[in-house]
mmCIF file of C-alpha atoms in Angstrom:
data_model
loop_
_atom_site.group_PDB
_atom_site.id
_atom_site.type_symbol
_atom_site.label_atom_id
_atom_site.label_comp_id
_atom_site.label_asym_id
_atom_site.label_seq_id
_atom_site.Cartn_x
_atom_site.Cartn_y
_atom_site.Cartn_z
ATOM 1 C CA MET A 1 104.768 75.309 86.698
ATOM 2 C CA ALA A 2 101.156 74.378 86.112
ATOM 3 C CA GLU A 3 99.547 72.091 88.643
ATOM 4 C CA SER A 4 96.803 69.517 88.145
ATOM 5 C CA MET A 5 93.326 70.753 89.033
ATOM 6 C CA PRO A 6 92.305 69.937 92.642
ATOM 7 C CA VAL A 7 89.537 67.362 93.103
ATOM 8 C CA ALA A 8 87.091 69.960 94.454
ATOM 9 C CA PHE A 9 87.539 72.027 91.306
ATOM 10 C CA GLU A 10 86.999 68.984 89.116
ATOM 11 C CA GLU A 11 83.643 68.399 90.820
ATOM 12 C CA LEU A 12 82.752 72.064 90.289
ATOM 13 C CA VAL A 13 83.581 71.784 86.573
ATOM 14 C CA ARG A 14 81.266 68.754 86.308
ATOM 15 C CA ILE A 15 78.366 70.590 88.004
ATOM 16 C CA ILE A 16 78.679 73.716 85.846
ATOM 17 C CA LYS A 17 78.959 71.698 82.629
ATOM 18 C CA GLU A 18 75.775 69.797 83.513
ATOM 19 C CA SER A 19 73.828 73.023 83.979
ATOM 20 C CA PRO A 20 75.582 76.240 82.918
ATOM 21 C CA VAL A 21 72.598 78.388 83.985
ATOM 22 C CA SER A 22 71.734 76.954 87.397
ATOM 23 C CA GLY A 23 75.051 75.246 88.052
ATOM 24 C CA TRP A 24 76.378 77.862 90.462
ATOM 25 C CA ASP A 25 73.301 77.634 92.656
ATOM 26 C CA ASN A 26 73.506 73.833 92.529
ATOM 27 C CA ALA A 27 77.152 74.017 93.648
ATOM 28 C CA TRP A 28 76.136 76.101 96.660
ATOM 29 C CA LYS A 29 73.312 73.716 97.489
ATOM 30 C CA VAL A 30 75.624 70.672 97.610
ATOM 31 C CA GLY A 31 78.518 72.547 99.229
ATOM 32 C CA VAL A 32 80.984 72.375 96.326
ATOM 33 C CA THR A 33 82.484 75.812 96.983
ATOM 34 C CA PRO A 34 86.306 75.452 97.130
ATOM 35 C CA TRP A 35 86.770 79.229 96.982
ATOM 36 C CA ASP A 36 84.793 79.734 100.223
ATOM 37 C CA SER A 37 87.392 79.954 103.018
ATOM 38 C CA GLY A 38 84.803 80.672 105.714
ATOM 39 C CA ASP A 39 86.138 84.110 106.608
ATOM 40 C CA VAL A 40 87.443 87.435 105.306
ATOM 41 C CA GLN A 41 90.391 87.070 102.964
ATOM 42 C CA PRO A 42 93.534 87.958 104.994
ATOM 43 C CA ALA A 43 95.071 89.788 102.017
ATOM 44 C CA LEU A 44 92.074 92.137 101.821
ATOM 45 C CA CYS A 45 92.060 92.591 105.599
ATOM 46 C CA ASN A 46 95.767 93.456 105.642
ATOM 47 C CA LEU A 47 95.415 95.915 102.747
ATOM 48 C CA ILE A 48 92.633 97.863 104.447
ATOM 49 C CA MET A 49 93.986 97.780 107.990
ATOM 50 C CA SER A 50 97.543 98.730 106.950
ATOM 51 C CA ASN A 51 96.355 101.965 105.268
ATOM 52 C CA GLU A 52 98.894 101.209 102.549
ATOM 53 C CA LEU A 53 96.553 102.877 100.087
ATOM 54 C CA ASP A 54 94.232 105.809 100.595
ATOM 55 C CA LEU A 55 91.098 103.816 99.858
ATOM 56 C CA PRO A 56 87.765 105.678 99.663
ATOM 57 C CA LYS A 57 85.857 106.152 102.917
ATOM 58 C CA ASN A 58 82.599 107.276 101.366
ATOM 59 C CA GLY A 59 80.469 106.289 98.405
ATOM 60 C CA ARG A 60 79.427 102.864 97.185
ATOM 61 C CA ALA A 61 81.239 99.550 96.705
ATOM 62 C CA LEU A 62 80.321 96.675 94.411
ATOM 63 C CA ILE A 63 81.268 93.031 94.968
ATOM 64 C CA PRO A 64 80.305 90.674 92.124
ATOM 65 C CA GLY A 65 80.227 86.961 92.952
ATOM 66 C CA CYS A 66 80.036 87.803 96.648
ATOM 67 C CA GLY A 67 79.236 84.298 97.961
ATOM 68 C CA LYS A 68 78.477 84.388 101.684
ATOM 69 C CA GLY A 69 79.602 88.007 101.904
ATOM 70 C CA TYR A 70 82.537 87.811 104.337
ATOM 71 C CA ASP A 71 84.530 90.427 102.417
ATOM 72 C CA ALA A 72 81.448 92.576 101.738
ATOM 73 C CA THR A 73 80.725 92.871 105.450
ATOM 74 C CA PHE A 74 84.360 93.682 106.218
ATOM 75 C CA ILE A 75 84.564 96.429 103.581
ATOM 76 C CA ALA A 76 81.355 98.032 104.825
ATOM 77 C CA SER A 77 82.491 97.842 108.454
ATOM 78 C CA GLN A 78 86.037 99.112 107.979
ATOM 79 C CA LEU A 79 85.691 101.630 105.126
ATOM 80 C CA GLY A 80 82.167 102.831 105.832
ATOM 81 C CA LEU A 81 81.074 102.297 102.235
ATOM 82 C CA ASP A 82 77.543 101.442 101.177
ATOM 83 C CA VAL A 83 78.177 97.964 99.751
ATOM 84 C CA LEU A 84 76.146 96.182 97.099
ATOM 85 C CA ALA A 85 77.070 92.478 96.967
ATOM 86 C CA ILE A 86 75.649 90.432 94.100
ATOM 87 C CA ASP A 87 75.704 86.771 93.078
ATOM 88 C CA LEU A 88 73.929 84.536 90.588
ATOM 89 C CA SER A 89 73.117 82.011 93.312
ATOM 90 C CA SER A 90 70.022 82.652 95.406
ATOM 91 C CA THR A 91 71.314 80.058 97.872
ATOM 92 C CA ALA A 92 74.524 82.004 98.378
ATOM 93 C CA ILE A 93 72.667 85.301 98.747
ATOM 94 C CA GLN A 94 70.317 83.890 101.379
ATOM 95 C CA ALA A 95 73.293 82.455 103.277
ATOM 96 C CA ALA A 96 75.007 85.857 103.077
ATOM 97 C CA ARG A 97 71.931 87.646 104.431
ATOM 98 C CA ASP A 98 71.581 85.166 107.289
ATOM 99 C CA ARG A 99 75.237 85.473 108.181
ATOM 100 C CA PHE A 100 75.142 89.282 108.047
ATOM 101 C CA ASP A 101 72.132 89.437 110.354
ATOM 102 C CA THR A 102 73.854 87.305 112.985
ATOM 103 C CA SER A 103 77.454 88.504 112.537
ATOM 104 C CA SER A 104 79.153 89.747 115.698
ATOM 105 C CA SER A 105 82.150 91.198 113.829
ATOM 106 C CA ARG A 106 80.331 93.837 111.788
ATOM 107 C CA VAL A 107 79.853 97.357 113.063
ATOM 108 C CA PRO A 108 76.212 98.209 113.912
ATOM 109 C CA ASP A 109 75.762 100.762 111.129
ATOM 110 C CA ALA A 110 77.453 98.750 108.361
ATOM 111 C CA LYS A 111 75.452 99.008 105.136
ATOM 112 C CA VAL A 112 75.402 95.931 102.900
ATOM 113 C CA SER A 113 72.734 94.866 100.423
ATOM 114 C CA PHE A 114 72.841 91.289 99.110
ATOM 115 C CA GLU A 115 71.062 90.840 95.789
ATOM 116 C CA VAL A 116 70.662 88.077 93.198
ATOM 117 C CA ALA A 117 71.918 89.720 90.004
ATOM 118 C CA ASP A 118 73.853 89.067 86.807
ATOM 119 C CA PHE A 119 76.967 91.255 86.740
ATOM 120 C CA PHE A 120 76.961 91.453 82.944
ATOM 121 C CA ALA A 121 73.351 92.653 82.792
ATOM 122 C CA PHE A 122 73.810 95.081 85.686
ATOM 123 C CA SER A 123 73.797 98.860 85.241
ATOM 124 C CA VAL A 124 73.443 101.991 87.363
ATOM 125 C CA PRO A 125 72.951 105.710 86.577
ATOM 126 C CA ASP A 126 76.141 107.753 86.346
ATOM 127 C CA ASP A 127 75.466 109.456 89.683
ATOM 128 C CA GLN A 128 75.270 106.043 91.388
ATOM 129 C CA ARG A 129 78.543 104.594 90.084
ATOM 130 C CA PHE A 130 80.864 102.927 92.551
ATOM 131 C CA THR A 131 84.001 104.245 94.223
ATOM 132 C CA LEU A 132 85.346 100.736 94.827
ATOM 133 C CA ILE A 133 84.886 97.349 93.151
ATOM 134 C CA TYR A 134 86.293 94.165 94.677
ATOM 135 C CA ASP A 135 86.810 90.948 92.719
ATOM 136 C CA TYR A 136 87.830 87.730 94.462
ATOM 137 C CA THR A 137 87.526 84.616 92.238
ATOM 138 C CA PHE A 138 84.816 86.183 90.059
ATOM 139 C CA PHE A 139 87.125 86.897 87.117
ATOM 140 C CA VAL A 140 88.523 83.339 87.127
ATOM 141 C CA ALA A 141 85.020 81.866 87.285
ATOM 142 C CA ILE A 142 83.816 83.362 83.998
ATOM 143 C CA PRO A 143 84.797 81.853 80.626
ATOM 144 C CA PRO A 144 87.777 83.675 79.077
ATOM 145 C CA VAL A 145 85.607 84.815 76.147
ATOM 146 C CA LEU A 146 83.692 87.010 78.608
ATOM 147 C CA ARG A 147 86.751 88.705 80.086
ATOM 148 C CA SER A 148 86.665 91.653 77.691
ATOM 149 C CA ASP A 149 83.018 92.209 78.701
ATOM 150 C CA TRP A 150 84.154 92.091 82.343
ATOM 151 C CA GLY A 151 86.629 94.893 81.613
ATOM 152 C CA LYS A 152 83.982 97.013 79.904
ATOM 153 C CA GLN A 153 81.552 96.514 82.793
ATOM 154 C CA ILE A 154 84.162 97.433 85.403
ATOM 155 C CA SER A 155 85.001 100.651 83.527
ATOM 156 C CA ALA A 156 81.305 101.482 83.135
ATOM 157 C CA LEU A 157 80.442 100.888 86.801
ATOM 158 C CA LEU A 158 83.452 102.488 88.513
ATOM 159 C CA LYS A 159 83.689 106.232 89.019
ATOM 160 C CA PRO A 160 86.733 108.097 87.696
ATOM 161 C CA GLY A 161 89.281 107.992 90.498
ATOM 162 C CA GLY A 162 87.741 104.833 91.955
ATOM 163 C CA TYR A 163 89.616 101.712 92.998
ATOM 164 C CA LEU A 164 89.444 98.204 91.616
ATOM 165 C CA ILE A 165 90.829 95.565 93.978
ATOM 166 C CA THR A 166 91.376 92.098 92.537
ATOM 167 C CA LEU A 167 92.541 89.119 94.540
ATOM 168 C CA VAL A 168 93.873 86.676 91.980
ATOM 169 C CA TRP A 169 93.392 83.027 92.887
ATOM 170 C CA PRO A 170 93.954 80.262 91.937
ATOM 171 C CA LEU A 171 97.126 80.573 89.907
ATOM 172 C CA ASN A 172 99.200 77.806 88.292
ATOM 173 C CA LEU A 173 96.232 75.978 86.794
ATOM 174 C CA PRO A 174 96.599 74.142 83.478
ATOM 175 C CA ALA A 175 96.272 76.444 80.465
ATOM 176 C CA ASP A 176 93.329 74.641 78.924
ATOM 177 C CA ASP A 177 89.618 75.245 78.453
ATOM 178 C CA ASP A 178 88.476 73.277 81.495
ATOM 179 C CA GLY A 179 86.953 75.421 84.174
ATOM 180 C CA PRO A 180 85.798 77.086 86.259
ATOM 181 C CA PRO A 181 88.174 78.195 87.565
ATOM 182 C CA PHE A 182 89.927 79.081 84.321
ATOM 183 C CA PHE A 183 93.620 79.620 83.726
ATOM 184 C CA VAL A 184 94.636 83.129 84.719
ATOM 185 C CA LYS A 185 97.635 85.380 85.117
ATOM 186 C CA PRO A 186 97.580 88.817 86.807
ATOM 187 C CA GLU A 187 98.277 90.511 83.471
ATOM 188 C CA HIS A 188 95.021 89.093 82.085
ATOM 189 C CA TYR A 189 93.142 91.622 84.241
ATOM 190 C CA VAL A 190 95.191 94.509 82.866
ATOM 191 C CA ASP A 191 94.781 93.361 79.263
ATOM 192 C CA VAL A 192 90.976 93.652 79.310
ATOM 193 C CA LEU A 193 90.681 96.891 81.310
ATOM 194 C CA GLY A 194 92.135 99.008 78.519
ATOM 195 C CA ASP A 195 93.503 102.540 78.798
ATOM 196 C CA GLY A 196 92.948 104.847 81.741
ATOM 197 C CA TRP A 197 94.137 102.559 84.524
ATOM 198 C CA GLU A 198 97.171 102.466 86.768
ATOM 199 C CA LYS A 199 98.307 99.454 88.741
ATOM 200 C CA VAL A 200 99.250 101.048 92.062
ATOM 201 C CA LEU A 201 99.840 97.821 93.967
ATOM 202 C CA ASP A 202 100.861 94.407 92.654
ATOM 203 C CA LYS A 203 102.349 91.898 95.045
ATOM 204 C CA VAL A 204 102.142 88.494 96.630
ATOM 205 C CA PRO A 205 100.199 89.060 99.869
ATOM 206 C CA GLU A 206 102.225 88.711 103.046
ATOM 207 C CA ILE A 207 99.329 86.923 104.741
ATOM 208 C CA SER A 208 97.104 84.287 103.160
ATOM 209 C CA ILE A 209 95.009 81.379 104.331
ATOM 210 C CA PRO A 210 96.989 78.102 104.169
ATOM 211 C CA GLN A 211 95.372 76.723 101.017
ATOM 212 C CA HIS A 212 96.010 80.013 99.176
ATOM 213 C CA ARG A 213 99.521 80.751 100.450
ATOM 214 C CA CYS A 214 102.016 81.893 97.805
ATOM 215 C CA ASN A 215 99.365 81.439 95.185
ATOM 216 C CA ASN A 216 97.596 84.755 94.856
ATOM 217 C CA ILE A 217 98.583 88.280 93.893
ATOM 218 C CA LEU A 218 96.825 91.434 94.968
ATOM 219 C CA CYS A 219 96.436 93.990 92.195
ATOM 220 C CA THR A 220 94.863 97.360 92.832
ATOM 221 C CA GLY A 221 94.151 99.837 90.073
ATOM 222 C CA VAL A 222 92.820 103.374 89.958
ATOM 223 C CA ASN A 223 90.308 104.111 87.260
ATOM 224 C CA ASP A 224 91.370 107.349 85.575
ATOM 225 C CA HIS A 225 88.853 106.684 82.831
ATOM 226 C CA VAL A 226 87.753 109.723 80.832
ATOM 227 C CA ARG A 227 84.981 109.066 78.341
ATOM 228 C CA ILE A 228 86.549 111.356 75.684
ATOM 229 C CA PRO A 229 90.367 111.617 75.859
ATOM 230 C CA LEU A 230 91.648 115.174 75.738
ATOM 231 C CA ALA A 231 93.831 114.459 72.692
ATOM 232 C CA THR A 232 90.764 113.193 70.803
ATOM 233 C CA TYR A 233 88.805 116.332 71.682
ATOM 234 C CA MET A 234 91.730 118.475 70.513
ATOM 235 C CA ASN A 235 91.930 116.607 67.192
ATOM 236 C CA VAL A 236 88.201 116.999 66.575
ATOM 237 C CA TYR A 237 88.376 120.728 67.275
ATOM 238 C CA ASP A 238 91.416 121.133 65.033
ATOM 239 C CA GLY A 239 89.729 119.205 62.226
ATOM 240 C CA LEU A 240 86.556 121.273 62.368
ATOM 241 C CA ARG A 241 88.526 124.498 62.595
ATOM 242 C CA HIS A 242 91.081 123.944 59.820
ATOM 243 C CA ALA A 243 89.986 121.007 57.643
ATOM 244 C CA VAL A 244 86.225 121.620 57.539
ATOM 245 C CA LYS A 245 86.710 125.403 57.893
ATOM 246 C CA LEU A 246 83.929 125.812 60.434
ATOM 247 C CA GLN A 247 84.194 128.937 62.544
ATOM 248 C CA PRO A 248 83.494 128.206 66.229
ATOM 249 C CA ASP A 249 81.272 130.555 68.183
ATOM 250 C CA ILE A 250 81.327 131.478 71.853
ATOM 251 C CA ARG A 251 79.337 128.355 72.807
ATOM 252 C CA THR A 252 81.977 126.087 71.254
ATOM 253 C CA PHE A 253 84.761 127.901 73.062
ATOM 254 C CA CYS A 254 82.971 127.828 76.407
ATOM 255 C CA LEU A 255 82.167 124.107 76.102
ATOM 256 C CA SER A 256 85.784 123.362 75.194
ATOM 257 C CA LEU A 257 87.110 125.401 78.107
ATOM 258 C CA GLN A 258 84.624 123.666 80.378
ATOM 259 C CA PHE A 259 85.954 120.299 79.172
ATOM 260 C CA ILE A 260 89.540 121.305 80.053
ATOM 261 C CA SER A 261 88.448 122.760 83.387
ATOM 262 C CA HIS A 262 86.816 119.436 84.277
ATOM 263 C CA ARG A 263 89.765 117.356 83.046
ATOM 264 C CA VAL A 264 92.351 119.098 85.229
ATOM 265 C CA THR A 265 90.289 118.293 88.330
ATOM 266 C CA LEU A 266 90.233 114.530 87.620
ATOM 267 C CA PRO A 267 92.882 112.190 89.070
ATOM 268 C CA MET A 268 96.132 111.854 87.097
ATOM 269 C CA TYR A 269 98.627 109.134 87.666
ATOM 270 C CA GLU A 270 102.304 109.898 87.420
ATOM 271 C CA SER A 271 103.230 108.385 84.079
ATOM 272 C CA ARG A 272 100.584 110.499 82.263
ATOM 273 C CA ARG A 273 100.563 113.612 84.391
ATOM 274 C CA ALA A 274 103.084 115.583 82.313
ATOM 275 C CA ARG A 275 101.321 114.822 79.057
ATOM 276 C CA ILE A 276 97.837 115.648 80.367
ATOM 277 C CA GLN A 277 98.998 118.944 81.862
ATOM 278 C CA SER A 278 100.828 119.833 78.659
ATOM 279 C CA ASP A 279 97.769 119.008 76.521
ATOM 280 C CA CYS A 280 95.517 121.086 78.785
ATOM 281 C CA THR A 281 97.925 124.014 78.560
ATOM 282 C CA VAL A 282 98.320 123.841 74.777
ATOM 283 C CA PHE A 283 94.600 123.406 74.118
ATOM 284 C CA CYS A 284 93.632 126.243 76.446
ATOM 285 C CA LYS A 285 96.154 128.564 74.796
ATOM 286 C CA THR A 286 94.904 127.519 71.350
ATOM 287 C CA LEU A 287 91.305 128.315 72.298
ATOM 288 C CA LEU A 288 92.178 131.707 73.763
ATOM 289 C CA ASP A 289 94.342 132.616 70.738
ATOM 290 C CA ASP A 290 91.553 131.559 68.372
ATOM 291 C CA MET A 291 89.014 133.629 70.282
ATOM 292 C CA ASN A 292 91.296 136.622 69.939
ATOM 293 C CA SER A 293 92.054 136.116 66.231
ATOM 294 C CA LEU A 294 88.374 135.547 65.377
ATOM 295 C CA ASN A 295 87.265 138.543 67.459
ATOM 296 C CA VAL A 296 85.006 136.348 69.566
ATOM 297 C CA PRO A 297 84.036 138.366 72.647
ATOM 298 C CA PHE A 298 85.449 137.178 75.986
ATOM 299 C CA THR A 299 82.266 136.664 77.946
ATOM 300 C CA SER A 300 82.281 136.372 81.717
ATOM 301 C CA ALA A 301 81.724 132.615 81.412
ATOM 302 C CA ALA A 302 84.734 132.144 79.129
ATOM 303 C CA LEU A 303 86.935 134.271 81.369
ATOM 304 C CA ASP A 304 85.814 132.404 84.478
ATOM 305 C CA LEU A 305 86.591 129.022 82.894
ATOM 306 C CA ALA A 306 90.019 130.153 81.725
ATOM 307 C CA MET A 307 90.804 131.428 85.221
ATOM 308 C CA ARG A 308 89.684 128.112 86.745
ATOM 309 C CA ILE A 309 92.075 126.244 84.472
ATOM 310 C CA ARG A 310 94.950 128.548 85.439
ATOM 311 C CA ARG A 311 94.195 128.170 89.118
ATOM 312 C CA GLN A 312 94.151 124.372 88.899
ATOM 313 C CA LEU A 313 97.344 124.162 86.836
ATOM 314 C CA LEU A 314 99.150 126.481 89.240
ATOM 315 C CA LYS A 315 98.139 124.173 92.060
ATOM 316 C CA LEU A 316 99.090 120.981 90.215
ATOM 317 C CA VAL A 317 102.392 122.142 88.733
ATOM 318 C CA TYR A 318 103.744 124.596 91.300
ATOM 319 C CA GLY A 319 101.940 123.636 94.495
ATOM 320 C CA ILE A 320 100.362 127.088 94.790
ATOM 321 C CA ASP A 321 96.816 127.245 96.085
ATOM 322 C CA LEU A 322 95.389 130.652 95.186
ATOM 323 C CA ASP A 323 93.036 130.397 98.132
ATOM 324 C CA PHE A 324 96.196 130.688 100.253
ATOM 325 C CA PRO A 325 98.623 132.599 98.017
ATOM 326 C CA ASP A 326 100.660 133.877 100.986
ATOM 327 C CA HIS A 327 101.886 130.316 101.656
ATOM 328 C CA PRO A 328 105.280 129.467 100.137
ATOM 329 C CA PRO A 329 105.168 127.102 97.150
ATOM 330 C CA VAL A 330 106.123 123.543 97.980
ATOM 331 C CA GLN A 331 109.408 122.424 96.432
ATOM 332 C CA GLY A 332 109.578 118.773 95.467
ATOM 333 C CA ASP A 333 112.210 116.257 94.434
ATOM 334 C CA HIS A 334 113.346 117.411 90.990
ATOM 335 C CA SER A 335 115.054 114.214 89.856
ATOM 336 C CA ALA A 336 112.617 113.480 87.053
ATOM 337 C CA THR A 337 112.608 110.038 85.460
ATOM 338 C CA VAL A 338 111.226 108.774 82.204
ATOM 339 C CA ASP A 339 108.626 106.042 81.869
ATOM 340 C CA ALA A 340 107.702 104.813 78.409
ATOM 341 C CA GLY A 341 108.959 108.033 76.868
ATOM 342 C CA ILE A 342 106.777 110.265 79.070
ATOM 343 C CA PRO A 343 108.605 112.516 81.547
ATOM 344 C CA GLN A 344 107.454 111.920 85.103
ATOM 345 C CA LEU A 345 107.005 115.197 86.906
ATOM 346 C CA PRO A 346 108.127 115.547 90.493
ATOM 347 C CA ASN A 347 105.416 116.492 92.951
ATOM 348 C CA PHE A 348 105.805 120.174 92.039
ATOM 349 C CA GLN A 349 107.935 122.146 89.608
ATOM 350 C CA PRO A 350 110.311 124.834 90.915
ATOM 351 C CA PHE A 351 108.534 128.178 91.141
ATOM 352 C CA SER A 352 109.284 130.398 88.147
ATOM 353 C CA THR A 353 109.076 134.136 87.496
ATOM 354 C CA ALA A 354 106.218 133.576 85.042
ATOM 355 C CA ALA A 355 104.314 131.634 87.697
ATOM 356 C CA LEU A 356 104.880 134.518 90.123
ATOM 357 C CA ASN A 357 103.495 136.968 87.564
ATOM 358 C CA THR A 358 100.422 134.819 87.032
ATOM 359 C CA THR A 359 99.833 134.366 90.757
ATOM 360 C CA VAL A 360 100.129 138.086 91.532
ATOM 361 C CA ASP A 361 97.947 138.936 88.532
ATOM 362 C CA MET A 362 95.169 136.586 89.612
ATOM 363 C CA VAL A 363 95.275 137.701 93.245
ATOM 364 C CA GLY A 364 95.218 141.302 92.061
ATOM 365 C CA ARG A 365 92.093 140.636 90.011
ATOM 366 C CA SER A 366 90.315 139.639 93.212
ATOM 367 C CA GLY A 367 90.832 143.160 94.547
ATOM 368 C CA ASN A 368 92.351 141.961 97.827
ATOM 369 C CA VAL A 369 95.367 144.287 98.159
ATOM 370 C CA SER A 370 96.417 142.886 101.524
ATOM 371 C CA LYS A 371 96.589 139.328 100.174
ATOM 372 C CA LEU A 372 98.388 140.595 97.076
ATOM 373 C CA VAL A 373 101.132 142.171 99.205
ATOM 374 C CA GLN A 374 101.432 139.061 101.367
ATOM 375 C CA ALA A 375 101.708 136.803 98.336
ATOM 376 C CA PHE A 376 104.346 138.986 96.711
ATOM 377 C CA GLU A 377 106.457 139.124 99.874
ATOM 378 C CA VAL A 378 106.382 135.370 100.398
ATOM 379 C CA LEU A 379 106.725 134.260 96.800
ATOM 380 C CA THR A 380 109.657 136.571 95.965
ATOM 381 C CA GLN A 381 111.951 134.776 98.383
ATOM 382 C CA PRO A 382 115.139 133.520 96.628
ATOM 383 C CA LEU A 383 114.377 130.758 94.182
ATOM 384 C CA PRO A 384 116.348 127.468 94.139
ATOM 385 C CA PRO A 385 119.094 127.280 91.471
ATOM 386 C CA GLN A 386 117.219 124.720 89.414
ATOM 387 C CA ALA A 387 114.284 127.107 88.926
ATOM 388 C CA SER A 388 116.068 128.857 86.074
ATOM 389 C CA GLN A 389 116.368 125.548 84.238
ATOM 390 C CA HIS A 390 112.611 125.094 83.891
ATOM 391 C CA TYR A 391 110.227 126.887 81.610
ATOM 392 C CA SER A 392 106.815 128.099 82.531
ATOM 393 C CA LEU A 393 103.500 126.960 81.162
ATOM 394 C CA GLY A 394 102.675 128.104 77.663
ATOM 395 C CA PHE A 395 100.206 130.792 78.703
ATOM 396 C CA ASP A 396 102.065 131.956 81.845
ATOM 397 C CA ARG A 397 103.370 135.122 80.260
ATOM 398 C CA PRO A 398 104.872 138.049 82.201
#
């Protein structure tokens, strides 16, 4: 049930309406900051200290709307990330810098930069994108018309495989246009992020400060964003090949194989893993068959890329690392389920005869006879009964 807006929020709304540009700095100057609890958010602290998720321990973190920087300092101290904390208010940023310089709780080598910056006008080169972004009350502070821009900015600034942590508060506000803070539900975050995200944690925090208790939900997503989806790339290739009747040359094939080789190394979350692996397999086989039918020579580069794809798919699907082929393949839980029509693979598929042939073939190509013999001895141990019920990858031929 929606609640009436607290008095402190009503005063904040008045200040921002009077001066939309400088209102946030004015609010800090007069101390109208109802979101500022004076310490690290317990929900964030519990998430990091519990090791519930394998959060990144290197790289950069971004915190928009950082305020006095309690959470920024904690993230830098506990995860070891190089944190950039930004806010529109110069008053807040100066307070954050002063607090950081005198804080006794931060580790000596914690790296945090506090900067006055507009999140929506902010950009970084691709090689400086962030491995973690943390949003506490920033999303609810912006007008709803800007939320789609928030989603685009998050996707642009976060590295593939990076984490977005959002602490959603306050909830249960009236669903009207008065704000900030504006009416919000946890699904509003998901709606504007688009494809390529997985919500890996969504719960009411076990620990909250009294004024936030039972009123915030922690949502953590992994950005699996790929600028060009594999299916789109496949459709473009197919259209050029068959509709436009263009004949690809070795450069086209090598670039396409390179694209697949890169894609299979990116993170995949469970509900899409089967489809991505299947698309990579089908597209790779299509490229190799087309090279053969068009008499395009198999250069060393093309062969190397094809072998990389095979190696990665063997590791992902069967649990076989060709750097250690004498190790037995890992058998997983084979009770597959279905989510939104997409089969969810277990951790690893049962080892098949075709996979054995591929493994031995690739080890043999390396010329290491000793490792070849070891791999064959280990991998020809009796297979589990369910192995005969599974089929191999499309290009894993005996």
